[in-house]
mmCIF file of C-alpha atoms and ligand atoms in Angstrom:
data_model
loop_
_atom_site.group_PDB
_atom_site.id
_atom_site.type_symbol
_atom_site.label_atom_id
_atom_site.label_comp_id
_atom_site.label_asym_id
_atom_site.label_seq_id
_atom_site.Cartn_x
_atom_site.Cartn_y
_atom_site.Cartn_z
ATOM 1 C CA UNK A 14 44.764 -18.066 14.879
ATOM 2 C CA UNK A 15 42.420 -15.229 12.930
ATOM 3 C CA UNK A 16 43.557 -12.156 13.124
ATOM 4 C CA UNK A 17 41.074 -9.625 13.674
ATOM 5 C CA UNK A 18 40.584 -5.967 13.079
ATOM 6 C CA UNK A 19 38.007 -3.420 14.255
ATOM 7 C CA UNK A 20 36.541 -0.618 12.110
ATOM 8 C CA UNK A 21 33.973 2.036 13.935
ATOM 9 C CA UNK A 22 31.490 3.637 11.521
ATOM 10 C CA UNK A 23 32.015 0.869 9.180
ATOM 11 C CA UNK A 24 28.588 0.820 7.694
ATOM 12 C CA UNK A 25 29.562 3.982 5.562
ATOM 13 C CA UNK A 26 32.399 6.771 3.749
ATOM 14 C CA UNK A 27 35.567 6.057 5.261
ATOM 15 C CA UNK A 28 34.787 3.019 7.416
ATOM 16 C CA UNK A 29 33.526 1.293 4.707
ATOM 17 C CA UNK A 30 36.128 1.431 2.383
ATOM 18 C CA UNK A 31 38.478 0.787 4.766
ATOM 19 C CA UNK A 32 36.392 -2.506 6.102
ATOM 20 C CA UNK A 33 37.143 -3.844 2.724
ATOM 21 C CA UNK A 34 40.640 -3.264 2.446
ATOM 22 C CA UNK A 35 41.414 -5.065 5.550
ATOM 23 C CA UNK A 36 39.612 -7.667 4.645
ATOM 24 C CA UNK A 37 41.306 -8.218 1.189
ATOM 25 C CA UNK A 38 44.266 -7.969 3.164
ATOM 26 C CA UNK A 39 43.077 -11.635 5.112
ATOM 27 C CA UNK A 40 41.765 -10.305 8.360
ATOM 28 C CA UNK A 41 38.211 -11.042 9.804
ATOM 29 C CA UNK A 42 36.485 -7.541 10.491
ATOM 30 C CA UNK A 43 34.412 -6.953 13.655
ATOM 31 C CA UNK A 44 32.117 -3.583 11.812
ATOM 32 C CA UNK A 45 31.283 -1.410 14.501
ATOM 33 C CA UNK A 46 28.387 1.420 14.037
ATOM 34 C CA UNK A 47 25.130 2.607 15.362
ATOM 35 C CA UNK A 48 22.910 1.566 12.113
ATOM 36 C CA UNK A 49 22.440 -2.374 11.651
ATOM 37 C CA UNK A 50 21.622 -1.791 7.728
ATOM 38 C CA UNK A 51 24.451 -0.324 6.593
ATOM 39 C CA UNK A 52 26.452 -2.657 8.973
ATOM 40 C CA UNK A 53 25.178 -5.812 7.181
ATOM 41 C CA UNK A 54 25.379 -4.362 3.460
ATOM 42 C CA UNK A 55 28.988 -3.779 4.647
ATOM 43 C CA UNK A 56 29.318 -7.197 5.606
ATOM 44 C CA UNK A 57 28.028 -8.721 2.680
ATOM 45 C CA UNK A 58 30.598 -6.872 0.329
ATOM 46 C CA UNK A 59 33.634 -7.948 2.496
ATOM 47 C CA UNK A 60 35.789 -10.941 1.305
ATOM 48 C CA UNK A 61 36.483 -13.852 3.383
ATOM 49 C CA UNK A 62 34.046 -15.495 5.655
ATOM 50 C CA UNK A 63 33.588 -14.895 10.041
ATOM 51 C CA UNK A 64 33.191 -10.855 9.443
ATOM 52 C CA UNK A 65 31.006 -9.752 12.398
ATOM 53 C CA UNK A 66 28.661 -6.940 13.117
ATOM 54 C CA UNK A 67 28.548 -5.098 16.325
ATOM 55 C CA UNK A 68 25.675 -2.533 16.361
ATOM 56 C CA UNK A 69 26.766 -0.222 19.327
ATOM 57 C CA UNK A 70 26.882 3.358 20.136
ATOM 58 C CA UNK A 71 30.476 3.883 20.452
ATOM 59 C CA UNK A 72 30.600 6.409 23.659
ATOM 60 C CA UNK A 73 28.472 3.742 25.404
ATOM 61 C CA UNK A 74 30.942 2.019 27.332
ATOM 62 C CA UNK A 75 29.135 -0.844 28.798
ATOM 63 C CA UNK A 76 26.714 -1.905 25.743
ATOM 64 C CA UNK A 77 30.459 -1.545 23.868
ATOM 65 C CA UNK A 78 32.678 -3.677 26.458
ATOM 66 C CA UNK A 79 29.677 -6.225 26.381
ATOM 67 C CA UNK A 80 29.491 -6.819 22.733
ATOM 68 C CA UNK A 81 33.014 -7.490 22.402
ATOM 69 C CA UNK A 82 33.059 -9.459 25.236
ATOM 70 C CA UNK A 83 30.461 -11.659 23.704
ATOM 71 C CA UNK A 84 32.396 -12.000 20.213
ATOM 72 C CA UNK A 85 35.964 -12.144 21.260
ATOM 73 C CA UNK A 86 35.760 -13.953 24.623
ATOM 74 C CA UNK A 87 38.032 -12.906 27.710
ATOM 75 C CA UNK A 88 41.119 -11.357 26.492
ATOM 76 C CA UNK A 89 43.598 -13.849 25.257
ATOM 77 C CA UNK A 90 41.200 -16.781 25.282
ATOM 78 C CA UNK A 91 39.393 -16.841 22.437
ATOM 79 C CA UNK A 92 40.547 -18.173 18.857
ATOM 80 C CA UNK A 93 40.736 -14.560 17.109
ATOM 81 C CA UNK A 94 44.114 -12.193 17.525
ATOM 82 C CA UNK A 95 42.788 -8.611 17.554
ATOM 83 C CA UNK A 96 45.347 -6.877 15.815
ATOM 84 C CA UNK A 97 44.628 -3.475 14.843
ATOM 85 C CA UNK A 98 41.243 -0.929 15.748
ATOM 86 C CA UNK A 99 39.953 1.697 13.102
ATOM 87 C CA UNK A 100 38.241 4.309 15.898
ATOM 88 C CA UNK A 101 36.759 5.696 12.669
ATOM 89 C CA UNK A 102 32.992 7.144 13.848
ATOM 90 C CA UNK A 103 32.161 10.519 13.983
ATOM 91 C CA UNK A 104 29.715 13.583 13.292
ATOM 92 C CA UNK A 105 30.536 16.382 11.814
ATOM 93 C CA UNK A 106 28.613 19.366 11.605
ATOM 94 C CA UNK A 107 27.791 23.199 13.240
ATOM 95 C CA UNK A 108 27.593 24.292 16.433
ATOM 96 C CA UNK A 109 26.490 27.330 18.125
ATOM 97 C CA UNK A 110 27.025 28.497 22.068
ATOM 98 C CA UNK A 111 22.991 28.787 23.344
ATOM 99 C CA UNK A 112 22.518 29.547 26.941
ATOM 100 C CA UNK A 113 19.995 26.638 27.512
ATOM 101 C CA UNK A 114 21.967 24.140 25.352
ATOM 102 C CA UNK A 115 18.620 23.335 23.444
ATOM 103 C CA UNK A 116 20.109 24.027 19.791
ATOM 104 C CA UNK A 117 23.776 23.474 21.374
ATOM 105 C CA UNK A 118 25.069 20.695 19.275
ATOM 106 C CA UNK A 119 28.773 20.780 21.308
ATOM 107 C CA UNK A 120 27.955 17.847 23.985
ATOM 108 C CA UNK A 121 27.096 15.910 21.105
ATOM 109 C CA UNK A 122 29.852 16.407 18.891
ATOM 110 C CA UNK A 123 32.336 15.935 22.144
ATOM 111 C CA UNK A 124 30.653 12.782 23.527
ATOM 112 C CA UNK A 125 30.852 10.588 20.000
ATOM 113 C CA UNK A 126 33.520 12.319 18.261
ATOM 114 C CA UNK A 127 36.146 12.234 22.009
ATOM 115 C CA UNK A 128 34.562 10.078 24.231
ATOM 116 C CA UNK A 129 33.589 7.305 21.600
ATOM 117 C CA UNK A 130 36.953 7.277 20.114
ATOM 118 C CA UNK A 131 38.718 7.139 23.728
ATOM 119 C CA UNK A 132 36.037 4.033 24.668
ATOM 120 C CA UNK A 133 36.389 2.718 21.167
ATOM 121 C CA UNK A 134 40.437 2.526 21.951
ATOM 122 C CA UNK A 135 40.284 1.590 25.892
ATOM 123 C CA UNK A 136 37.611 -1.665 25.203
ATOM 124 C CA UNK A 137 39.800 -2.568 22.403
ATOM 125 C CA UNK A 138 43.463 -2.535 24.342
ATOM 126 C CA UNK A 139 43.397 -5.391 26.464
ATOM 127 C CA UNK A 140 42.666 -7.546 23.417
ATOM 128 C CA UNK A 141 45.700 -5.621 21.429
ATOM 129 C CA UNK A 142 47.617 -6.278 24.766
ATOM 130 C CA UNK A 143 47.076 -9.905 24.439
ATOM 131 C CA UNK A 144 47.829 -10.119 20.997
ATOM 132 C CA UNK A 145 50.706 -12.774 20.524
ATOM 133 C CA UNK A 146 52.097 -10.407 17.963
ATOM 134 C CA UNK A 147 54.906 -8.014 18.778
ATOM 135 C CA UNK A 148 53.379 -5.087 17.704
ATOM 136 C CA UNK A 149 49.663 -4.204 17.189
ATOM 137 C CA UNK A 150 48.115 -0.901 15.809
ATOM 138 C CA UNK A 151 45.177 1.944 16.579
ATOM 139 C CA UNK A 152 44.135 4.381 14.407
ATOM 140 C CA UNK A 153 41.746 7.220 14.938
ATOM 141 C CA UNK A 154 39.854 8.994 12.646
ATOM 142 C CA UNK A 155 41.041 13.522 13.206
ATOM 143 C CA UNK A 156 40.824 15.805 10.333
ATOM 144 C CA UNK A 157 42.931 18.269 8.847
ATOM 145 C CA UNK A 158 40.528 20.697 10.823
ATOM 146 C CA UNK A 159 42.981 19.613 13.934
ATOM 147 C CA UNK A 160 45.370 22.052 12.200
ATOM 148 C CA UNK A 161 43.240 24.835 11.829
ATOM 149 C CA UNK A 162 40.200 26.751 12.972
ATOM 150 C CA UNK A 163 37.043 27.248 10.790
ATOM 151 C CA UNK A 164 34.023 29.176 11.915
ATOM 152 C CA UNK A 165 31.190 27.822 12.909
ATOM 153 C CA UNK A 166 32.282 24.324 13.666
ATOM 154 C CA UNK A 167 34.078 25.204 16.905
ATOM 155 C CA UNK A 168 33.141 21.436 18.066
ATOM 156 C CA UNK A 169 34.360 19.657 15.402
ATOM 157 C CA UNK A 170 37.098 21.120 15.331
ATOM 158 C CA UNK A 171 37.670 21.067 18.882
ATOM 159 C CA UNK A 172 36.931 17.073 18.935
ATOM 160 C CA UNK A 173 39.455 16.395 15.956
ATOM 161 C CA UNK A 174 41.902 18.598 17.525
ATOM 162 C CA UNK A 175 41.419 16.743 21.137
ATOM 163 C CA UNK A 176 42.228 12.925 19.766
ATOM 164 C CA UNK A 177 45.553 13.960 18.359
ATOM 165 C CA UNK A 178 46.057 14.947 22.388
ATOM 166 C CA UNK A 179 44.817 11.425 23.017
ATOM 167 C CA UNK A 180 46.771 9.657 20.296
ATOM 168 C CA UNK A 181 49.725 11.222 21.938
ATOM 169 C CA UNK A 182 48.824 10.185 25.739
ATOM 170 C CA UNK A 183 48.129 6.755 24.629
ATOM 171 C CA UNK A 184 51.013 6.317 22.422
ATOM 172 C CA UNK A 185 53.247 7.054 25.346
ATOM 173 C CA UNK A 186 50.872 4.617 27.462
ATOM 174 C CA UNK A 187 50.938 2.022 25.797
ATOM 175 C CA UNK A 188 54.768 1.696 23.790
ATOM 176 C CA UNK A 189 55.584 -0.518 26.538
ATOM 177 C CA UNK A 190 52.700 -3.032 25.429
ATOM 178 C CA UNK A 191 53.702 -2.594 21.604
ATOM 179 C CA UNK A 192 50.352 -1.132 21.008
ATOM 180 C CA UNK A 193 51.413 1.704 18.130
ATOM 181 C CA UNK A 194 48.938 4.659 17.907
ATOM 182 C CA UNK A 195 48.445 6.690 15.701
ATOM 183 C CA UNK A 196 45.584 9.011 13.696
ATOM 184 C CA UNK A 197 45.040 9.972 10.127
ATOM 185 C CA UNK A 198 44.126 13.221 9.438
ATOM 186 C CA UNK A 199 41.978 13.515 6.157
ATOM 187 C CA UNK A 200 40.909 16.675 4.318
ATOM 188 C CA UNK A 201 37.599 16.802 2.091
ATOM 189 C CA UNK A 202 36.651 13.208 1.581
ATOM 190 C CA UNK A 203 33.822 12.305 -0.735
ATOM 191 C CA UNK A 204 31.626 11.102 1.818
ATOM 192 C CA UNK A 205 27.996 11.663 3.209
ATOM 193 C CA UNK A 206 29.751 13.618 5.249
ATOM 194 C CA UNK A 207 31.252 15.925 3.359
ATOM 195 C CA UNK A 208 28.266 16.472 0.842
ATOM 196 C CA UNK A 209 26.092 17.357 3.674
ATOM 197 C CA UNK A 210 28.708 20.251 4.713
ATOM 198 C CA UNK A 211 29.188 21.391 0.849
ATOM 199 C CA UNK A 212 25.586 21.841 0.430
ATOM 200 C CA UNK A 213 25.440 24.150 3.933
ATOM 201 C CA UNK A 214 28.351 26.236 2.212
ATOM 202 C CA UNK A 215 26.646 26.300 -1.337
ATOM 203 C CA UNK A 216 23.385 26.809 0.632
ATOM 204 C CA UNK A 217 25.019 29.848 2.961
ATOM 205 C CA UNK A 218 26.460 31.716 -0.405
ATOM 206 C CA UNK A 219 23.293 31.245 -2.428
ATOM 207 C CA UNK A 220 25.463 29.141 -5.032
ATOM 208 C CA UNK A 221 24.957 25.840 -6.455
ATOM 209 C CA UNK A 222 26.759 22.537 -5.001
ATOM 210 C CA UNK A 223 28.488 21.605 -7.828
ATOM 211 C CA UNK A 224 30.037 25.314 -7.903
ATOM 212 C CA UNK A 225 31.071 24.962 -4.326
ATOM 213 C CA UNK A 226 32.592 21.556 -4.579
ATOM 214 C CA UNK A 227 34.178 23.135 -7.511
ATOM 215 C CA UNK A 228 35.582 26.402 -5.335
ATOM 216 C CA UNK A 229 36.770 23.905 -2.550
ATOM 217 C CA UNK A 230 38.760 21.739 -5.346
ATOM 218 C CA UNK A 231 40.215 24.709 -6.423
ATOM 219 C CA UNK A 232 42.268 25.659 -3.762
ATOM 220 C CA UNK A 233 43.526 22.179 -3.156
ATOM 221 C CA UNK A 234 47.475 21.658 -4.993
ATOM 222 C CA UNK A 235 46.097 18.382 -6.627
ATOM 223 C CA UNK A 236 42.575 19.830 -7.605
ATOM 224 C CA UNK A 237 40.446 16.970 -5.920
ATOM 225 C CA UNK A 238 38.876 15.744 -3.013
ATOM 226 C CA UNK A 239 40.231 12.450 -1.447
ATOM 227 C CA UNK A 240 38.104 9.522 -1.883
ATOM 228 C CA UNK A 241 37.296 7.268 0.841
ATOM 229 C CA UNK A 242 39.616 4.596 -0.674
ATOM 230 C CA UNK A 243 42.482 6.786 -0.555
ATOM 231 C CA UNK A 244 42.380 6.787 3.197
ATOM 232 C CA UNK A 245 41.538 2.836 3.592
ATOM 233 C CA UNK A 246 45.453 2.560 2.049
ATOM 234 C CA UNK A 247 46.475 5.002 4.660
ATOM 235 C CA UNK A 248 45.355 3.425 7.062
ATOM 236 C CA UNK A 249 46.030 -0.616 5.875
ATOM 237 C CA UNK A 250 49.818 0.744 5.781
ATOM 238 C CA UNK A 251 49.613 1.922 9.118
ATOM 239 C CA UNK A 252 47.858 -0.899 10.452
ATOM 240 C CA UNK A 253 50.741 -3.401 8.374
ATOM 241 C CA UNK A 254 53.043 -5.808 10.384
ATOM 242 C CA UNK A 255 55.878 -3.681 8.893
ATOM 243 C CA UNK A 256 54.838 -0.486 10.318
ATOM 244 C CA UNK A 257 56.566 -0.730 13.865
ATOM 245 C CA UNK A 258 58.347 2.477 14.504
ATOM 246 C CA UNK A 259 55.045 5.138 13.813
ATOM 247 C CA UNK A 260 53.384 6.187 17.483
ATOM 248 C CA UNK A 261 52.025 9.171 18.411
ATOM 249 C CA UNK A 262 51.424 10.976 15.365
ATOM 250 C CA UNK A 263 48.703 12.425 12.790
ATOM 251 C CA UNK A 264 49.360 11.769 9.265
ATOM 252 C CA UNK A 265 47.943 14.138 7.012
ATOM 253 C CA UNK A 266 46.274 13.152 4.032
ATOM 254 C CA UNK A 267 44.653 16.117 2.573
ATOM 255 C CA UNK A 268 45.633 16.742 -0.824
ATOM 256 C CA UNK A 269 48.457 19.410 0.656
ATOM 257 C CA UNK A 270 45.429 21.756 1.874
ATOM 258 C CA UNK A 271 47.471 21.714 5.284
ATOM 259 C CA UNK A 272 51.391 21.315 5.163
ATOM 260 C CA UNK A 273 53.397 21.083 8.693
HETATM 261 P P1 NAD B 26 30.122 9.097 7.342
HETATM 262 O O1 NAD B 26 29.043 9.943 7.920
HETATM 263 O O2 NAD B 26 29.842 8.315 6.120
HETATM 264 O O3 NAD B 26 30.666 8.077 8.441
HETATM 265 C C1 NAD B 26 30.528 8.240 9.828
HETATM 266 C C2 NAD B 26 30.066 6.923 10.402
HETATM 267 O O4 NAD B 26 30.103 6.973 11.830
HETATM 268 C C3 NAD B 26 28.609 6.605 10.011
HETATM 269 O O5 NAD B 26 28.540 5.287 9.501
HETATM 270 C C4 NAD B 26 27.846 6.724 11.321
HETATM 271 O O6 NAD B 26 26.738 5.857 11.415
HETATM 272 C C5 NAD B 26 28.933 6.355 12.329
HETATM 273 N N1 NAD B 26 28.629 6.887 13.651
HETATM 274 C C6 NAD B 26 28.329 8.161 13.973
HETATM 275 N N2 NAD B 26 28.095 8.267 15.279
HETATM 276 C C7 NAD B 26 28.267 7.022 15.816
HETATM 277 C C8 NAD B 26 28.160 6.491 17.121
HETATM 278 N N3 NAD B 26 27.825 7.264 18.168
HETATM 279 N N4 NAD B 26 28.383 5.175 17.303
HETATM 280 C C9 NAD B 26 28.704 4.380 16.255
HETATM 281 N N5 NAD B 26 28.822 4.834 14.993
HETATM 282 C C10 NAD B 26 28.600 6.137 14.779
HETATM 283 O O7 NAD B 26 31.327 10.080 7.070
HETATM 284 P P2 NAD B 26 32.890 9.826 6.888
HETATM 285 O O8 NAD B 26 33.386 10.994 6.136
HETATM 286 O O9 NAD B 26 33.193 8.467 6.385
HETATM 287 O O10 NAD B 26 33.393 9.982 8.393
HETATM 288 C C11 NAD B 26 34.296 9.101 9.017
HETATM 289 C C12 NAD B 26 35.246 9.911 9.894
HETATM 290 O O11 NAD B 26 36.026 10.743 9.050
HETATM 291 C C13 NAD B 26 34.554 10.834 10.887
HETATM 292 O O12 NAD B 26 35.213 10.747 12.129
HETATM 293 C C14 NAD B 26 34.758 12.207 10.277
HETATM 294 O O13 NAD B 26 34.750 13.220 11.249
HETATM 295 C C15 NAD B 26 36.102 12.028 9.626
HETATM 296 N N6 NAD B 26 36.462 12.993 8.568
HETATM 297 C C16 NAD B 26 35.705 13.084 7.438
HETATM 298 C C17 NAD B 26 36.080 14.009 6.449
HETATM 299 C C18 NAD B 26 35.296 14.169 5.169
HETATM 300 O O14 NAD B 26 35.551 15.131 4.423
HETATM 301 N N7 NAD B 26 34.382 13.273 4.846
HETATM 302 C C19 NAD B 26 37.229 14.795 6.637
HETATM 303 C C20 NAD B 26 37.965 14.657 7.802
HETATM 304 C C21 NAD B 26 37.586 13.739 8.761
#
């Protein structure tokens, strides 16, 4: 049987890179994300043949349920073994408290960045559950702003910090099904992402990006940003057949800007 592995937000940054790794490592990749484009230009780097593109919003249960549905099959009956999910998509970005909610980006940022990941994760498990394999992996996507507080991005940081609560519920959940679950917890990545929130700090202190990224770098004990490869490893080792005692936690790969 194919074993299969899902990646949201796969089209770009982090999901990308990580879309390739698992599929160097022999799995077919179902590449989740809201943009067909950058979907199939994923797809078309990926080694090995079957890889499939599911362009869905992630906190829309039904259109999400549905697609999957219509590649995998009823749970258990199809001929690929879903083996691990990536719940990878997000926004990032600022948010301010406005008393008509017309500039208020916080329902946003909570309904893809909490509600996608928890959809992403419950559409996924009865396929994990069926899984003939004795233990089968989730990852989600936090950030090391789960572990602290930055202004202006009360949201964000809000969201990360709210699926390490739900990495913990379902770990506890779902032990009994062997479905491990865990989250990574990345600092600065060099990602779309992340360039769009240097140049809003370089832009906010009248400096030039490449001075910014260079004040950010600074601070960091290994004097870099991660790249998004660094986390596909992360997360192929977490996602490996050997990894089978790892629930409930958020690894932090940040370049020591946060240390427990
Ligand atoms: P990115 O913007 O390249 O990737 C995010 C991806 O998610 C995009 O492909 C986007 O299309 C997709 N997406 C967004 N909303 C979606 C939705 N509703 N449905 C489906 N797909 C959706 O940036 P990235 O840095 O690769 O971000 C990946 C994850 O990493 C995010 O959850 C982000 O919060 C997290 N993160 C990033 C950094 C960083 O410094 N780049 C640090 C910590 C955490």
């Amino acid at each position: 049987m194919t074993t299969a592995v899902m990646v949201t937000g796969a089209g770009t940054g982090i999901g990308k890179a990580t879309a390739v790794r698992l599929a160097q490592e022999g799995h077919v990749v179902l590449l989740v994300g809201r943009r067909d484009g950058p979907l199939k230009q994923t797809q078309a780097e990926l080694e090995g043949a079957g890889h499939v593109v599911l362009s869905v919003d992630v906190s829309d249960r039904m259109a999400f349920h549905s697609a999957l549905l219509g590649i995998m099959g009823q749970p258990g009956a199809g001929d690929m073994d879903l083996v691990g999910v990536f719940a990878n998509a997000g926004i990032g970005g600022p948010n301010g408290f406005d008393i008509d909610e017309s500039n208020d980006r916080w329902d946003e940022i909570m309904r893809i960045n909490v509600t996608g990941v928890y959809v992403t994760l419950q559409v996924c498990r009865p396929y994990l559950k069926a899984s003939p394999r004795e233990v089968t992996h989730a990852v989600v996507t936090s950030s090391v702003l789960a572990r602290f507080g930055v202004p202006g991005q009360s949201a964000y940081v809000t969201s990360k910090t709210a699926v390490l609560g739900l990495v913990r519920s379902l770990a506890v959940e779902w032990g009994v099904d062997g479905i491990l679950v865990n989250a990574i917890c990345p600092g600065w990545v060099e990602t779309e992402m992340a360039r769009e929130s240097i140049q809003r700090m370089a832009d906010a202190q009248g400096m030039s990006y490449e001075d910014c990224h260079a004040q950010q770098c600074s601070v960091l004990p290994t004097g870099k940003m991660s790249s998004p490869e660094e986390m596909a490893e992360a997360v192929v080792w977490l996602m490996s057949p050997g990894q089978t005692g790892m629930t409930g936690q958020g690894v932090d790969v940040n370049n020591g800007s946060w240390m427990s």
